Amino acid sequence: MDIERINENTVKFYISYIDIEKRGFSRDEIWFNRDKSEELFWEMMDEINDESDFEVEGPLWIQVHAMEKGLEVTVTRAEINRDGKKLESPFEVDEKGQYFSNMSESSSDERSFDEFTGPFTDSNELQNEFTFQVSDFEDLIPLAKRVKLPSYVATSLFAYKERYYLYVKADDELMDEEEVKNMISMISEYTAKSSITVHRLEEYGKEIMADEVFEQIQKYFS
């Protein structure tokens, strides 16, 4: 994957179909399967952050050009005005690219894609699944000593590409907005948020702990 940093808020990258397939995705999946296309996109954004220090902060404008041998994608962090409203897209209306999914000619779903930055989506629907990453397992030990999660919050731990990934799933019927925010805030003090989905971790990673991650870490490593 070739990465070009355009400016402070914009990055452009090119990925070939061969590279996409090496990552475990097919062309049909990135065209027509939204979950798979988003998984591929956020995996690439993780790499871009590592290589060019382009952090995802707030909503994004995404322009995709389908080329003969791959995809050229331009990602721009949307600017927010003083009223907290998102400014217009930096792309012209007739140039605005679609997101990977639903990219057939008959699709009317041309849009920008807004990445959530907290436990709620734009529709205020509570998000209940999160993934965090650390480079060293020992980074989880002080977190395990501090955090006390209720029984209706499930946790699991994976090893993938020389990193450890903590997957957290809360019962959104038993937790309110404030509880979720507090939980995420505490975990984020010791880890970094990751966009890798649990499905990819289950398929390509190695499961280290299937449940009660913090309890097991306290039991065996405290």
Short mmCIF file of C-alpha atoms in Angstrom, two decimals:
data_model
loop_
_atom_site.label_atom_id
_atom_site.label_comp_id
_atom_site.label_asym_id
_atom_site.label_seq_id
_atom_site.Cartn_x
_atom_site.Cartn_y
_atom_site.Cartn_z
CA MET A 1 0.00 0.00 0.00
CA ASP A 2 1.37 3.39 -1.04
CA ILE A 3 0.64 6.32 1.30
CA GLU A 4 0.91 10.02 0.51
CA ARG A 5 0.35 12.65 3.20
CA ILE A 6 -1.29 15.60 1.44
CA ASN A 7 -1.55 17.99 4.40
CA GLU A 8 -2.36 18.01 8.10
CA ASN A 9 -5.94 16.83 7.57
CA THR A 10 -5.71 14.79 4.37
CA VAL A 11 -4.01 11.55 3.40
CA LYS A 12 -4.18 9.63 0.13
CA PHE A 13 -3.35 5.98 -0.34
CA TYR A 14 -3.38 3.41 -3.12
CA ILE A 15 -3.95 -0.29 -2.58
CA SER A 16 -3.88 -2.90 -5.33
CA TYR A 17 -6.45 -5.66 -5.67
CA ILE A 18 -3.62 -8.16 -5.19
CA ASP A 19 -2.79 -6.57 -1.82
CA ILE A 20 -6.48 -6.55 -0.90
CA GLU A 21 -6.74 -10.28 -1.63
CA LYS A 22 -3.55 -10.98 0.36
CA ARG A 23 -5.30 -9.38 3.34
CA GLY A 24 -8.07 -11.94 3.10
CA PHE A 25 -10.70 -9.93 1.21
CA SER A 26 -12.23 -10.54 -2.21
CA ARG A 27 -13.28 -7.91 -4.73
CA ASP A 28 -16.94 -8.82 -4.29
CA GLU A 29 -16.66 -8.28 -0.55
CA ILE A 30 -15.27 -4.77 -0.82
CA TRP A 31 -17.89 -3.82 -3.40
CA PHE A 32 -21.00 -5.32 -1.87
CA ASN A 33 -20.37 -6.34 1.76
CA ARG A 34 -20.40 -3.24 3.97
CA ASP A 35 -19.02 -4.98 7.05
CA LYS A 36 -16.07 -6.39 5.11
CA SER A 37 -15.37 -3.14 3.30
CA GLU A 38 -15.38 -1.19 6.56
CA GLU A 39 -13.12 -3.80 8.15
CA LEU A 40 -10.63 -3.43 5.31
CA PHE A 41 -10.81 0.37 5.47
CA TRP A 42 -10.11 0.61 9.20
CA GLU A 43 -7.33 -1.95 8.95
CA MET A 44 -5.67 0.29 6.37
CA MET A 45 -6.26 3.37 8.51
CA ASP A 46 -4.47 1.65 11.40
CA GLU A 47 -1.45 1.15 9.14
CA ILE A 48 -1.61 4.74 7.93
CA ASN A 49 -1.67 5.97 11.52
CA ASP A 50 1.40 3.85 12.30
CA GLU A 51 3.35 5.01 9.24
CA SER A 52 2.29 8.63 8.83
CA ASP A 53 0.84 9.56 12.22
CA PHE A 54 -2.59 10.36 10.76
CA GLU A 55 -4.99 9.91 13.65
CA VAL A 56 -8.73 9.60 13.14
CA GLU A 57 -10.37 12.46 15.01
CA GLY A 58 -14.02 13.19 14.39
CA PRO A 59 -15.95 12.64 11.15
CA LEU A 60 -14.20 11.85 7.88
CA TRP A 61 -14.77 12.68 4.24
CA ILE A 62 -13.80 9.71 2.09
CA GLN A 63 -13.34 9.76 -1.68
CA VAL A 64 -12.76 6.47 -3.51
CA HIS A 65 -11.57 6.06 -7.09
CA ALA A 66 -11.81 2.54 -8.49
CA MET A 67 -8.88 2.02 -10.85
CA GLU A 68 -7.93 -0.84 -13.16
CA LYS A 69 -5.59 -2.54 -10.70
CA GLY A 70 -6.66 -1.15 -7.36
CA LEU A 71 -8.25 1.63 -5.34
CA GLU A 72 -7.13 5.19 -4.73
CA VAL A 73 -8.63 6.56 -1.54
CA THR A 74 -8.46 10.12 -0.20
CA VAL A 75 -9.37 10.64 3.45
CA THR A 76 -9.89 14.08 4.96
CA ARG A 77 -10.72 14.91 8.55
CA ALA A 78 -13.86 17.06 8.43
CA GLU A 79 -13.49 20.51 9.94
CA ILE A 80 -15.93 21.51 12.67
CA ASN A 81 -17.07 25.12 13.13
CA ARG A 82 -17.62 26.85 16.44
CA ASP A 83 -21.22 25.65 16.61
CA GLY A 84 -20.02 22.07 16.45
CA LYS A 85 -21.42 21.58 12.95
CA LYS A 86 -19.50 19.75 10.27
CA LEU A 87 -18.40 21.93 7.35
CA GLU A 88 -19.08 21.03 3.74
CA SER A 89 -17.14 18.30 2.01
CA PRO A 90 -13.78 19.37 0.51
CA PHE A 91 -14.73 17.45 -2.64
CA GLU A 92 -16.97 18.79 -5.37
CA VAL A 93 -20.44 17.22 -5.37
CA ASP A 94 -19.86 15.48 -8.70
CA GLU A 95 -16.49 14.21 -7.47
CA LYS A 96 -17.58 12.88 -4.12
CA GLY A 97 -16.62 9.22 -4.05
CA GLN A 98 -18.62 6.42 -2.61
CA TYR A 99 -17.54 4.30 0.29
CA PHE A 100 -16.36 0.80 -0.69
CA SER A 101 -19.72 -0.90 -0.20
CA ASN A 102 -22.58 -0.52 -2.66
CA MET A 103 -20.27 0.81 -5.36
CA SER A 104 -22.26 -0.57 -8.28
CA GLU A 105 -23.39 1.83 -11.01
CA SER A 106 -27.02 1.35 -10.02
CA SER A 107 -26.40 2.35 -6.42
CA SER A 108 -27.77 5.66 -5.20
CA ASP A 109 -25.91 5.38 -1.91
CA GLU A 110 -23.15 7.90 -2.73
CA ARG A 111 -22.11 9.55 0.47
CA SER A 112 -19.32 10.44 2.81
CA PHE A 113 -18.72 8.16 5.75
CA ASP A 114 -18.68 9.53 9.30
CA GLU A 115 -16.56 7.58 11.74
CA PHE A 116 -17.94 7.48 15.25
CA THR A 117 -15.67 8.89 17.92
CA GLY A 118 -17.58 7.84 21.00
CA PRO A 119 -20.04 5.22 22.23
CA PHE A 120 -22.91 6.68 20.19
CA THR A 121 -23.55 6.81 16.47
CA ASP A 122 -25.15 9.74 14.67
CA SER A 123 -28.57 8.25 15.40
CA ASN A 124 -27.74 8.15 19.13
CA GLU A 125 -27.87 4.39 19.12
CA LEU A 126 -25.70 3.02 21.89
CA GLN A 127 -22.61 1.26 20.61
CA ASN A 128 -21.81 -1.73 22.76
CA GLU A 129 -18.72 -3.30 21.16
CA PHE A 130 -15.18 -1.90 21.36
CA THR A 131 -11.66 -3.04 20.53
CA PHE A 132 -8.49 -1.70 22.15
CA GLN A 133 -4.84 -2.46 21.47
CA VAL A 134 -1.54 -2.48 23.34
CA SER A 135 1.93 -3.36 22.12
CA ASP A 136 2.97 -5.04 25.38
CA PHE A 137 0.89 -7.42 27.46
CA GLU A 138 2.23 -5.86 30.64
CA ASP A 139 0.39 -2.64 29.76
CA LEU A 140 -2.82 -4.46 30.67
CA ILE A 141 -1.73 -5.37 34.21
CA PRO A 142 -2.22 -1.93 35.84
CA LEU A 143 -5.52 -1.59 33.98
CA ALA A 144 -6.71 -4.94 35.32
CA LYS A 145 -5.88 -3.83 38.85
CA ARG A 146 -7.93 -0.68 38.48
CA VAL A 147 -10.96 -1.56 36.39
CA LYS A 148 -13.99 -3.31 37.85
CA LEU A 149 -16.42 -4.33 35.15
CA PRO A 150 -19.93 -5.61 35.87
CA SER A 151 -20.77 -9.20 34.98
CA TYR A 152 -22.80 -8.13 31.94
CA VAL A 153 -19.67 -6.75 30.23
CA ALA A 154 -17.89 -9.48 28.26
CA THR A 155 -14.16 -9.29 27.53
CA SER A 156 -11.71 -11.35 25.49
CA LEU A 157 -8.05 -10.95 24.54
CA PHE A 158 -6.32 -11.71 21.23
CA ALA A 159 -2.79 -11.62 19.87
CA TYR A 160 -2.51 -10.39 16.29
CA LYS A 161 0.43 -9.02 14.30
CA GLU A 162 2.68 -8.54 17.35
CA ARG A 163 0.01 -6.66 19.29
CA TYR A 164 -2.60 -7.52 21.88
CA TYR A 165 -6.24 -6.66 21.29
CA LEU A 166 -8.82 -6.32 24.03
CA TYR A 167 -12.40 -6.84 22.90
CA VAL A 168 -15.14 -5.45 25.15
CA LYS A 169 -18.86 -6.00 24.69
CA ALA A 170 -21.40 -4.41 27.02
CA ASP A 171 -25.08 -5.19 27.45
CA ASP A 172 -26.61 -2.01 26.04
CA GLU A 173 -29.90 -2.75 27.79
CA LEU A 174 -28.22 -2.69 31.20
CA MET A 175 -25.72 0.14 30.70
CA ASP A 176 -26.60 3.77 30.12
CA GLU A 177 -24.61 6.35 28.17
CA GLU A 178 -22.68 7.65 31.15
CA GLU A 179 -21.61 4.17 32.28
CA VAL A 180 -20.35 3.31 28.80
CA LYS A 181 -18.42 6.57 28.52
CA ASN A 182 -16.80 6.06 31.93
CA MET A 183 -15.80 2.51 31.04
CA ILE A 184 -14.29 3.53 27.71
CA SER A 185 -12.53 6.49 29.26
CA MET A 186 -10.86 4.33 31.90
CA ILE A 187 -9.75 1.63 29.47
CA SER A 188 -8.46 4.28 27.05
CA GLU A 189 -6.06 5.59 29.69
CA TYR A 190 -4.03 2.39 29.33
CA THR A 191 -4.77 1.33 25.75
CA ALA A 192 -5.40 2.74 22.28
CA LYS A 193 -8.67 2.34 20.44
CA SER A 194 -8.57 0.04 17.45
CA SER A 195 -10.90 -0.32 14.46
CA ILE A 196 -10.09 -4.00 13.91
CA THR A 197 -13.24 -6.05 14.33
CA VAL A 198 -13.56 -9.04 16.60
CA HIS A 199 -14.46 -11.15 13.56
CA ARG A 200 -11.04 -10.52 12.02
CA LEU A 201 -9.33 -11.22 15.32
CA GLU A 202 -11.21 -14.49 15.67
CA GLU A 203 -10.32 -15.51 12.13
CA TYR A 204 -6.69 -14.41 11.90
CA GLY A 205 -5.56 -13.75 15.46
CA LYS A 206 -4.87 -16.04 18.40
CA GLU A 207 -7.29 -15.98 21.30
CA ILE A 208 -5.36 -15.62 24.56
CA MET A 209 -8.28 -15.29 26.97
CA ALA A 210 -11.86 -16.12 26.02
CA ASP A 211 -13.56 -14.27 28.85
CA GLU A 212 -13.03 -12.39 32.14
CA VAL A 213 -9.77 -10.91 30.90
CA PHE A 214 -9.18 -8.57 33.83
CA GLU A 215 -10.02 -11.22 36.41
CA GLN A 216 -7.59 -13.67 34.83
CA ILE A 217 -4.82 -11.09 34.57
CA GLN A 218 -5.22 -10.23 38.26
CA LYS A 219 -5.24 -13.90 39.21
CA TYR A 220 -2.14 -14.94 37.29
CA PHE A 221 -0.06 -11.78 36.91
CA SER A 222 -0.67 -9.61 39.99
#
